[in-house]
Amino acid sequence: MSDDPLLQPFQLKHLTLKNRVMSSSHEPAYSEDGMPKERYAAYHAEKARGGMALTMTAGTAIVSPDSPPAFGNLFAYSDDIVPWIQRLTDAVHEHDCACMIQISHLGRRTGWGQDDWLPVVGASSVREPAHRAYPKPAEPWDIRRIIGQYADAAERMQAGGMDGIEIEAYGHLFDQFLSPHTNHRDDEWGGSFANRLRFPLEVLRAIRARVGTDFVVGVRMALDEVLPDGVELPEGLAALQHYTNEGLVDFVNVVRGNIINDVELGKVIPIHGMAAAPHLDFAGLVREHTHLPVFHASKVDDVATARHAIREGKVDMIGMTRAHLADPHIVRKIQLGQEHTIRPCVGATYCLDRIYVGGEALCIHNAATGRELHMPHDISRTHNPRHMVVVGAGPGGLEAARVSAERGHRVTVLEAMPWAGGQLRLAARNPRRRDLMGIVEWRLAELDRLGVEVRYDTYADADLVRTLGADVVIVATGGLPQNPAVEAGGDLMSNAWDIIGGDVSPTGDVVLYDDDGNHTAMTTAELLVHQGVHLELVTPERTIGIEVGGMNMVPYNRALNDADARITLTRRVRRIERRSDGRLDVEIGSDHSPVRQTRVVDAVVGDHGTTANDELYHELVPRSTNLGELDHAAFVDGRPQTVRTNTDGEFQLFRIGDAVAGRNIHAAIYDALRLCHTL
Ligand SMILES: Cc1cc2nc3c(=O)[nH]c(=O)nc-3n(C[C@H](O)[C@H](O)[C@H](O)COP(=O)(O)O)c2cc1C
Ligand code: SF4
């Protein structure tokens, strides 16, 4: 047997967990009508197949209709869920993996304007900044009802074959009663510690009475809320002790912090550029004060840190949650001695941001995650190996090369620059976001392993491509930066790429005109203020970084706030003119009003996304068998491309990513995966 600490079994009551690696509860928003249907089950089954010991499903399966779903939550309050839970647990158990679920009442952490339009309840009427509802203080009949609903939901999960449940106790109703920050009541449910503890205790008692002593019940709780008027460690430990004394809980999943807004949420779930495993020692401290098994997850995204957490006795089970969104087969790869092939989680937190922005969690660089029903994590071999030429070594091109090589094709990559990465390399020039390079480095290592030839400093034209004798050509040449249109003086505007690339370094007063709303302009702003310029950020949108998710906006906002940058919303740069003193007059207008104002600045920088770098593609179209045509239905369904419109053609031709139209890293990688896994 292996002596790897991560691979040792762990006994949780009657339940043997086969190793120490788990995925903590997280709501990917894959529910359909509030039910965990085929997509949900396939997502968890893939992680189970990948070898983890325990997958915690849902994230906040809601126990009551007056806890409206804030981010695609499962309806644990409905009897209809039981057969779906049974299918989910069966799919996970098939791979000898334990399956639990988190249940909760969101309390104030949701909005009222959805589903049944029931008013939101809280311990008191204290608004959560993130979800913005003004909660009704729960009345005694609400409290009695909700306690019963928790027990009903627990029973449903038990009936569906779950190995256990976890109560969400950070930022939700359960702990909104415990925390003096949210509980301002003066009745028997508020005030003293004993009174604030009454609701959580009654919930746990009702659950235990319903599910019996053999069923695993845990609590995922903030033992220190890190709020001036919140629960601190001594009180957190005291609450836990009460839960333990009565045998109400079987494990504690440790959280430190609060989630009242994106800034605080980001400290509990850190993104790239932030410290790794920031609360691991705190989890270890809690473990010293309790006999309960301790679980924990917070930016433990690499195997070495996970191993350290177990070896040093910080925790009993280590959560690697986003790490498994990036690679669901981590444990299998450890067992096979293939740790070096694990696709890294680069902390981009596109996954979490997307549950609010796009309505489903997707990994920035694993396009199969959450799409297991039609996208493979393991690429199958082809019976018809061919020669693929991929032009461009950005994320899309590298993914196309990787997937094609896994299929068994001979692959040649042509890259004009002396290095790989494309636009992603530019994004990673923000020191805070340099982990993004993991997306490129992992693929380069895989190409090396798979024997793919990458030719750098090679500008591909139609003749070169032709001499290579390719059967398939995939153009992944990316995009070229473009500036927003102005009425006059466009030549006086630098582009965001010039700033990020370091080719232009303005000083003094600078207007950054962002008519794109994405990371490029935000990174430019961050770099500019760090270089000491006095910045005004002008955008026609009603918020800055309109395409960037909340968690990713936190560090950008911090940089802008620290520098006291001026933010000008719903406005456009109209004209730029050189003054006699060498400075620039910038006329600023708006879509909403004919009135214009003028600023005097030293430089203007613009961003309007990218335009496709498609010259080579159009050169190649007449020589291709499909005249560049993509069968969309086959592309979407994951079937082979069979279009043949030119019998004189020499090769199939496709283009992917920003070479088609400016999009993002995930889109480029998804284009590549779904095209190439059937070629
Ligand atoms: C898409 C997504 C949704 C999440 N939803 C929940 C949730 O509903 N309940 C919860 O307790 N944690 C939730 N989390 C937090 C995770 O359980 C975990 O604590 C967090 O991702 C940090 O661990 P990691 O660094 O291993 O990913 C969510 C995380 C992600 C990425
Ligand atoms: S999107 Fe980023 S943080 Fe989320 S799983 Fe993928 S690599 Fe990790």
PDB file of C-alpha atoms in Angstrom, residues 229-414:
ATOM      1  CA  ASP A 229     -19.320  42.500  15.541  1.00  0.00           C
ATOM      2  CA  GLY A 230     -19.233  38.875  14.388  1.00  0.00           C
ATOM      3  CA  VAL A 231     -18.508  35.469  15.886  1.00  0.00           C
ATOM      4  CA  GLU A 232     -14.891  35.101  17.019  1.00  0.00           C
ATOM      5  CA  LEU A 233     -12.982  31.881  17.584  1.00  0.00           C
ATOM      6  CA  PRO A 234     -13.856  31.323  21.289  1.00  0.00           C
ATOM      7  CA  GLU A 235     -17.561  31.677  20.556  1.00  0.00           C
ATOM      8  CA  GLY A 236     -17.271  29.612  17.373  1.00  0.00           C
ATOM      9  CA  LEU A 237     -15.578  26.826  19.292  1.00  0.00           C
ATOM     10  CA  ALA A 238     -18.173  27.082  22.062  1.00  0.00           C
ATOM     11  CA  ALA A 239     -20.993  26.675  19.528  1.00  0.00           C
ATOM     12  CA  LEU A 240     -19.241  23.690  17.996  1.00  0.00           C
ATOM     13  CA  GLN A 241     -18.807  22.174  21.444  1.00  0.00           C
ATOM     14  CA  HIS A 242     -22.559  22.414  22.042  1.00  0.00           C
ATOM     15  CA  TYR A 243     -23.277  20.705  18.720  1.00  0.00           C
ATOM     16  CA  THR A 244     -20.758  17.994  19.605  1.00  0.00           C
ATOM     17  CA  ASN A 245     -21.867  17.449  23.211  1.00  0.00           C
ATOM     18  CA  GLU A 246     -25.289  16.321  22.095  1.00  0.00           C
ATOM     19  CA  GLY A 247     -23.891  14.135  19.312  1.00  0.00           C
ATOM     20  CA  LEU A 248     -25.541  16.321  16.707  1.00  0.00           C
ATOM     21  CA  VAL A 249     -22.612  16.595  14.295  1.00  0.00           C
ATOM     22  CA  ASP A 250     -20.014  14.133  13.032  1.00  0.00           C
ATOM     23  CA  PHE A 251     -17.546  16.467  11.317  1.00  0.00           C
ATOM     24  CA  VAL A 252     -16.732  20.140  11.005  1.00  0.00           C
ATOM     25  CA  ASN A 253     -15.763  21.746   7.730  1.00  0.00           C
ATOM     26  CA  VAL A 254     -13.772  24.795   8.789  1.00  0.00           C
ATOM     27  CA  VAL A 255     -14.289  28.258   7.328  1.00  0.00           C
ATOM     28  CA  ARG A 256     -12.640  31.471   8.449  1.00  0.00           C
ATOM     29  CA  GLY A 257     -14.193  34.752   7.374  1.00  0.00           C
ATOM     30  CA  ASN A 258     -17.502  36.009   6.074  1.00  0.00           C
ATOM     31  CA  ILE A 259     -19.151  36.377   2.687  1.00  0.00           C
ATOM     32  CA  ILE A 260     -21.134  39.595   2.999  1.00  0.00           C
ATOM     33  CA  ASN A 261     -19.658  41.040  -0.214  1.00  0.00           C
ATOM     34  CA  ASP A 262     -17.225  40.101  -2.978  1.00  0.00           C
ATOM     35  CA  VAL A 263     -14.245  41.476  -1.059  1.00  0.00           C
ATOM     36  CA  GLU A 264     -14.933  39.211   1.914  1.00  0.00           C
ATOM     37  CA  LEU A 265     -15.949  36.252  -0.258  1.00  0.00           C
ATOM     38  CA  GLY A 266     -12.599  36.593  -1.982  1.00  0.00           C
ATOM     39  CA  LYS A 267     -10.805  36.154   1.334  1.00  0.00           C
ATOM     40  CA  VAL A 268     -12.708  32.908   1.974  1.00  0.00           C
ATOM     41  CA  ILE A 269     -12.257  31.704  -1.631  1.00  0.00           C
ATOM     42  CA  PRO A 270      -9.055  33.417  -2.806  1.00  0.00           C
ATOM     43  CA  ILE A 271      -8.428  33.915  -6.508  1.00  0.00           C
ATOM     44  CA  HIS A 272      -5.071  33.943  -8.302  1.00  0.00           C
ATOM     45  CA  GLY A 273      -2.563  36.482  -7.049  1.00  0.00           C
ATOM     46  CA  MET A 274      -3.650  35.809  -3.480  1.00  0.00           C
ATOM     47  CA  ALA A 275      -1.909  33.610  -0.900  1.00  0.00           C
ATOM     48  CA  ALA A 276      -2.358  29.854  -1.227  1.00  0.00           C
ATOM     49  CA  ALA A 277      -4.039  27.897   1.585  1.00  0.00           C
ATOM     50  CA  PRO A 278      -4.519  31.023   3.742  1.00  0.00           C
ATOM     51  CA  HIS A 279      -6.704  29.359   6.368  1.00  0.00           C
ATOM     52  CA  LEU A 280      -5.011  25.969   6.625  1.00  0.00           C
ATOM     53  CA  ASP A 281      -3.253  26.791   9.890  1.00  0.00           C
ATOM     54  CA  PHE A 282      -6.530  28.079  11.277  1.00  0.00           C
ATOM     55  CA  ALA A 283      -8.159  24.758  10.366  1.00  0.00           C
ATOM     56  CA  GLY A 284      -5.285  23.043  12.174  1.00  0.00           C
ATOM     57  CA  LEU A 285      -5.927  25.218  15.220  1.00  0.00           C
ATOM     58  CA  VAL A 286      -9.587  24.212  15.251  1.00  0.00           C
ATOM     59  CA  ARG A 287      -8.543  20.567  14.966  1.00  0.00           C
ATOM     60  CA  GLU A 288      -6.522  20.977  18.170  1.00  0.00           C
ATOM     61  CA  HIS A 289      -9.702  22.072  19.964  1.00  0.00           C
ATOM     62  CA  THR A 290     -12.152  19.426  18.791  1.00  0.00           C
ATOM     63  CA  HIS A 291     -12.428  15.659  18.625  1.00  0.00           C
ATOM     64  CA  LEU A 292     -14.467  15.941  15.452  1.00  0.00           C
ATOM     65  CA  PRO A 293     -12.917  15.106  12.086  1.00  0.00           C
ATOM     66  CA  VAL A 294     -11.896  18.353  10.384  1.00  0.00           C
ATOM     67  CA  PHE A 295     -12.490  19.111   6.701  1.00  0.00           C
ATOM     68  CA  HIS A 296     -11.318  22.269   4.957  1.00  0.00           C
ATOM     69  CA  ALA A 297     -11.038  23.828   1.492  1.00  0.00           C
ATOM     70  CA  SER A 298      -9.547  27.158   0.514  1.00  0.00           C
ATOM     71  CA  LYS A 299      -7.068  27.496  -2.340  1.00  0.00           C
ATOM     72  CA  VAL A 300      -5.327  24.213  -1.829  1.00  0.00           C
ATOM     73  CA  ASP A 301      -4.919  23.785  -5.545  1.00  0.00           C
ATOM     74  CA  ASP A 302      -1.793  21.657  -5.798  1.00  0.00           C
ATOM     75  CA  VAL A 303      -1.021  18.167  -4.599  1.00  0.00           C
ATOM     76  CA  ALA A 304       2.056  19.183  -2.581  1.00  0.00           C
ATOM     77  CA  THR A 305       0.046  21.560  -0.375  1.00  0.00           C
ATOM     78  CA  ALA A 306      -2.737  18.999   0.003  1.00  0.00           C
ATOM     79  CA  ARG A 307      -0.206  16.384   1.044  1.00  0.00           C
ATOM     80  CA  HIS A 308       1.345  18.812   3.527  1.00  0.00           C
ATOM     81  CA  ALA A 309      -2.110  19.531   5.025  1.00  0.00           C
ATOM     82  CA  ILE A 310      -2.678  15.844   5.756  1.00  0.00           C
ATOM     83  CA  ARG A 311       0.877  14.954   6.718  1.00  0.00           C
ATOM     84  CA  GLU A 312       1.068  17.803   9.243  1.00  0.00           C
ATOM     85  CA  GLY A 313      -2.301  16.904  10.731  1.00  0.00           C
ATOM     86  CA  LYS A 314      -3.912  20.226   9.853  1.00  0.00           C
ATOM     87  CA  VAL A 315      -7.049  18.479   8.613  1.00  0.00           C
ATOM     88  CA  ASP A 316      -8.472  14.987   8.189  1.00  0.00           C
ATOM     89  CA  MET A 317      -9.929  15.552   4.720  1.00  0.00           C
ATOM     90  CA  ILE A 318      -8.606  18.160   2.315  1.00  0.00           C
ATOM     91  CA  GLY A 319     -10.911  19.869  -0.132  1.00  0.00           C
ATOM     92  CA  MET A 320      -9.504  20.483  -3.605  1.00  0.00           C
ATOM     93  CA  THR A 321     -12.628  21.878  -5.127  1.00  0.00           C
ATOM     94  CA  ARG A 322     -11.660  24.193  -7.972  1.00  0.00           C
ATOM     95  CA  ALA A 323      -8.644  21.936  -8.541  1.00  0.00           C
ATOM     96  CA  HIS A 324     -11.127  19.205  -9.510  1.00  0.00           C
ATOM     97  CA  LEU A 325     -13.041  21.519 -11.814  1.00  0.00           C
ATOM     98  CA  ALA A 326      -9.736  21.931 -13.635  1.00  0.00           C
ATOM     99  CA  ASP A 327      -8.853  18.223 -13.465  1.00  0.00           C
ATOM    100  CA  PRO A 328     -11.361  15.702 -12.099  1.00  0.00           C
ATOM    101  CA  HIS A 329      -8.774  12.894 -12.213  1.00  0.00           C
ATOM    102  CA  ILE A 330      -6.257  14.165  -9.668  1.00  0.00           C
ATOM    103  CA  VAL A 331      -6.234  11.114  -7.392  1.00  0.00           C
ATOM    104  CA  ARG A 332      -6.098   8.667 -10.288  1.00  0.00           C
ATOM    105  CA  LYS A 333      -3.051  10.494 -11.629  1.00  0.00           C
ATOM    106  CA  ILE A 334      -1.360  10.433  -8.211  1.00  0.00           C
ATOM    107  CA  GLN A 335      -2.007   6.698  -7.990  1.00  0.00           C
ATOM    108  CA  LEU A 336      -0.564   6.125 -11.463  1.00  0.00           C
ATOM    109  CA  GLY A 337       2.550   8.195 -10.718  1.00  0.00           C
ATOM    110  CA  GLN A 338       1.371  10.819 -13.234  1.00  0.00           C
ATOM    111  CA  GLU A 339       1.126  13.757 -10.867  1.00  0.00           C
ATOM    112  CA  HIS A 340       3.030  15.917 -13.356  1.00  0.00           C
ATOM    113  CA  THR A 341       0.212  15.581 -15.891  1.00  0.00           C
ATOM    114  CA  ILE A 342      -2.468  17.075 -13.635  1.00  0.00           C
ATOM    115  CA  ARG A 343      -4.099  20.032 -15.332  1.00  0.00           C
ATOM    116  CA  PRO A 344      -3.491  22.880 -12.866  1.00  0.00           C
ATOM    117  CA  CYS A 345      -6.134  25.107 -11.378  1.00  0.00           C
ATOM    118  CA  VAL A 346      -4.773  28.563 -12.165  1.00  0.00           C
ATOM    119  CA  GLY A 347      -7.099  30.346  -9.740  1.00  0.00           C
ATOM    120  CA  ALA A 348      -8.795  32.416 -12.435  1.00  0.00           C
ATOM    121  CA  THR A 349     -12.142  31.826 -10.683  1.00  0.00           C
ATOM    122  CA  TYR A 350     -13.963  32.121 -13.977  1.00  0.00           C
ATOM    123  CA  CYS A 351     -15.895  29.140 -12.560  1.00  0.00           C
ATOM    124  CA  LEU A 352     -17.356  30.949  -9.575  1.00  0.00           C
ATOM    125  CA  ASP A 353     -17.842  34.277 -11.313  1.00  0.00           C
ATOM    126  CA  ARG A 354     -19.819  32.543 -14.031  1.00  0.00           C
ATOM    127  CA  ILE A 355     -22.522  31.232 -11.713  1.00  0.00           C
ATOM    128  CA  TYR A 356     -23.652  34.865 -11.465  1.00  0.00           C
ATOM    129  CA  VAL A 357     -22.511  36.192 -14.864  1.00  0.00           C
ATOM    130  CA  GLY A 358     -23.282  33.187 -17.082  1.00  0.00           C
ATOM    131  CA  GLY A 359     -25.579  30.993 -14.994  1.00  0.00           C
ATOM    132  CA  GLU A 360     -23.271  27.943 -14.880  1.00  0.00           C
ATOM    133  CA  ALA A 361     -19.799  27.153 -13.543  1.00  0.00           C
ATOM    134  CA  LEU A 362     -17.250  26.516 -16.272  1.00  0.00           C
ATOM    135  CA  CYS A 363     -13.505  26.117 -15.912  1.00  0.00           C
ATOM    136  CA  ILE A 364     -11.507  28.639 -17.886  1.00  0.00           C
ATOM    137  CA  HIS A 365      -9.289  25.944 -19.405  1.00  0.00           C
ATOM    138  CA  ASN A 366     -11.113  22.655 -19.056  1.00  0.00           C
ATOM    139  CA  ALA A 367     -14.031  22.886 -21.446  1.00  0.00           C
ATOM    140  CA  ALA A 368     -15.196  19.337 -20.632  1.00  0.00           C
ATOM    141  CA  THR A 369     -16.034  20.185 -17.018  1.00  0.00           C
ATOM    142  CA  GLY A 370     -19.773  20.494 -16.601  1.00  0.00           C
ATOM    143  CA  ARG A 371     -20.221  19.187 -20.144  1.00  0.00           C
ATOM    144  CA  GLU A 372     -19.485  15.528 -19.379  1.00  0.00           C
ATOM    145  CA  LEU A 373     -22.616  14.411 -21.218  1.00  0.00           C
ATOM    146  CA  HIS A 374     -21.129  15.455 -24.560  1.00  0.00           C
ATOM    147  CA  MET A 375     -17.468  16.455 -24.013  1.00  0.00           C
ATOM    148  CA  PRO A 376     -14.747  13.965 -23.019  1.00  0.00           C
ATOM    149  CA  HIS A 377     -12.134  14.400 -20.283  1.00  0.00           C
ATOM    150  CA  ASP A 378     -10.227  11.458 -21.773  1.00  0.00           C
ATOM    151  CA  ILE A 379      -9.698  11.789 -25.520  1.00  0.00           C
ATOM    152  CA  SER A 380     -10.344   8.636 -27.551  1.00  0.00           C
ATOM    153  CA  ARG A 381      -7.858   7.388 -30.218  1.00  0.00           C
ATOM    154  CA  THR A 382      -8.683   7.730 -33.892  1.00  0.00           C
ATOM    155  CA  HIS A 383      -8.576   4.824 -36.380  1.00  0.00           C
ATOM    156  CA  ASN A 384      -7.524   7.252 -39.086  1.00  0.00           C
ATOM    157  CA  PRO A 385      -4.350   9.116 -38.041  1.00  0.00           C
ATOM    158  CA  ARG A 386      -3.645  12.159 -40.199  1.00  0.00           C
ATOM    159  CA  HIS A 387      -1.308  15.147 -40.271  1.00  0.00           C
ATOM    160  CA  MET A 388      -2.702  18.207 -38.522  1.00  0.00           C
ATOM    161  CA  VAL A 389      -1.105  21.611 -38.904  1.00  0.00           C
ATOM    162  CA  VAL A 390      -2.106  24.116 -36.257  1.00  0.00           C
ATOM    163  CA  VAL A 391      -1.208  27.741 -36.903  1.00  0.00           C
ATOM    164  CA  GLY A 392      -0.833  29.742 -33.701  1.00  0.00           C
ATOM    165  CA  ALA A 393       0.285  28.649 -30.234  1.00  0.00           C
ATOM    166  CA  GLY A 394      -2.168  30.606 -28.117  1.00  0.00           C
ATOM    167  CA  PRO A 395      -4.527  28.722 -25.769  1.00  0.00           C
ATOM    168  CA  GLY A 396      -6.850  27.642 -28.598  1.00  0.00           C
ATOM    169  CA  GLY A 397      -4.057  26.451 -30.885  1.00  0.00           C
ATOM    170  CA  LEU A 398      -2.292  24.602 -28.077  1.00  0.00           C
ATOM    171  CA  GLU A 399      -5.543  22.896 -27.066  1.00  0.00           C
ATOM    172  CA  ALA A 400      -6.196  21.903 -30.674  1.00  0.00           C
ATOM    173  CA  ALA A 401      -2.685  20.432 -30.870  1.00  0.00           C
ATOM    174  CA  ARG A 402      -3.040  18.630 -27.536  1.00  0.00           C
ATOM    175  CA  VAL A 403      -6.414  17.067 -28.337  1.00  0.00           C
ATOM    176  CA  SER A 404      -5.316  16.092 -31.861  1.00  0.00           C
ATOM    177  CA  ALA A 405      -2.127  14.483 -30.539  1.00  0.00           C
ATOM    178  CA  GLU A 406      -4.150  12.585 -27.907  1.00  0.00           C
ATOM    179  CA  ARG A 407      -6.283  11.324 -30.802  1.00  0.00           C
ATOM    180  CA  GLY A 408      -3.127   9.870 -32.323  1.00  0.00           C
ATOM    181  CA  HIS A 409      -2.624  12.342 -35.183  1.00  0.00           C
ATOM    182  CA  ARG A 410       0.743  13.712 -36.224  1.00  0.00           C
ATOM    183  CA  VAL A 411       0.663  17.372 -35.236  1.00  0.00           C
ATOM    184  CA  THR A 412       2.800  20.336 -36.270  1.00  0.00           C
ATOM    185  CA  VAL A 413       2.327  23.715 -34.598  1.00  0.00           C
ATOM    186  CA  LEU A 414       3.552  26.871 -36.333  1.00  0.00           C
TER     187      LEU A 414
END
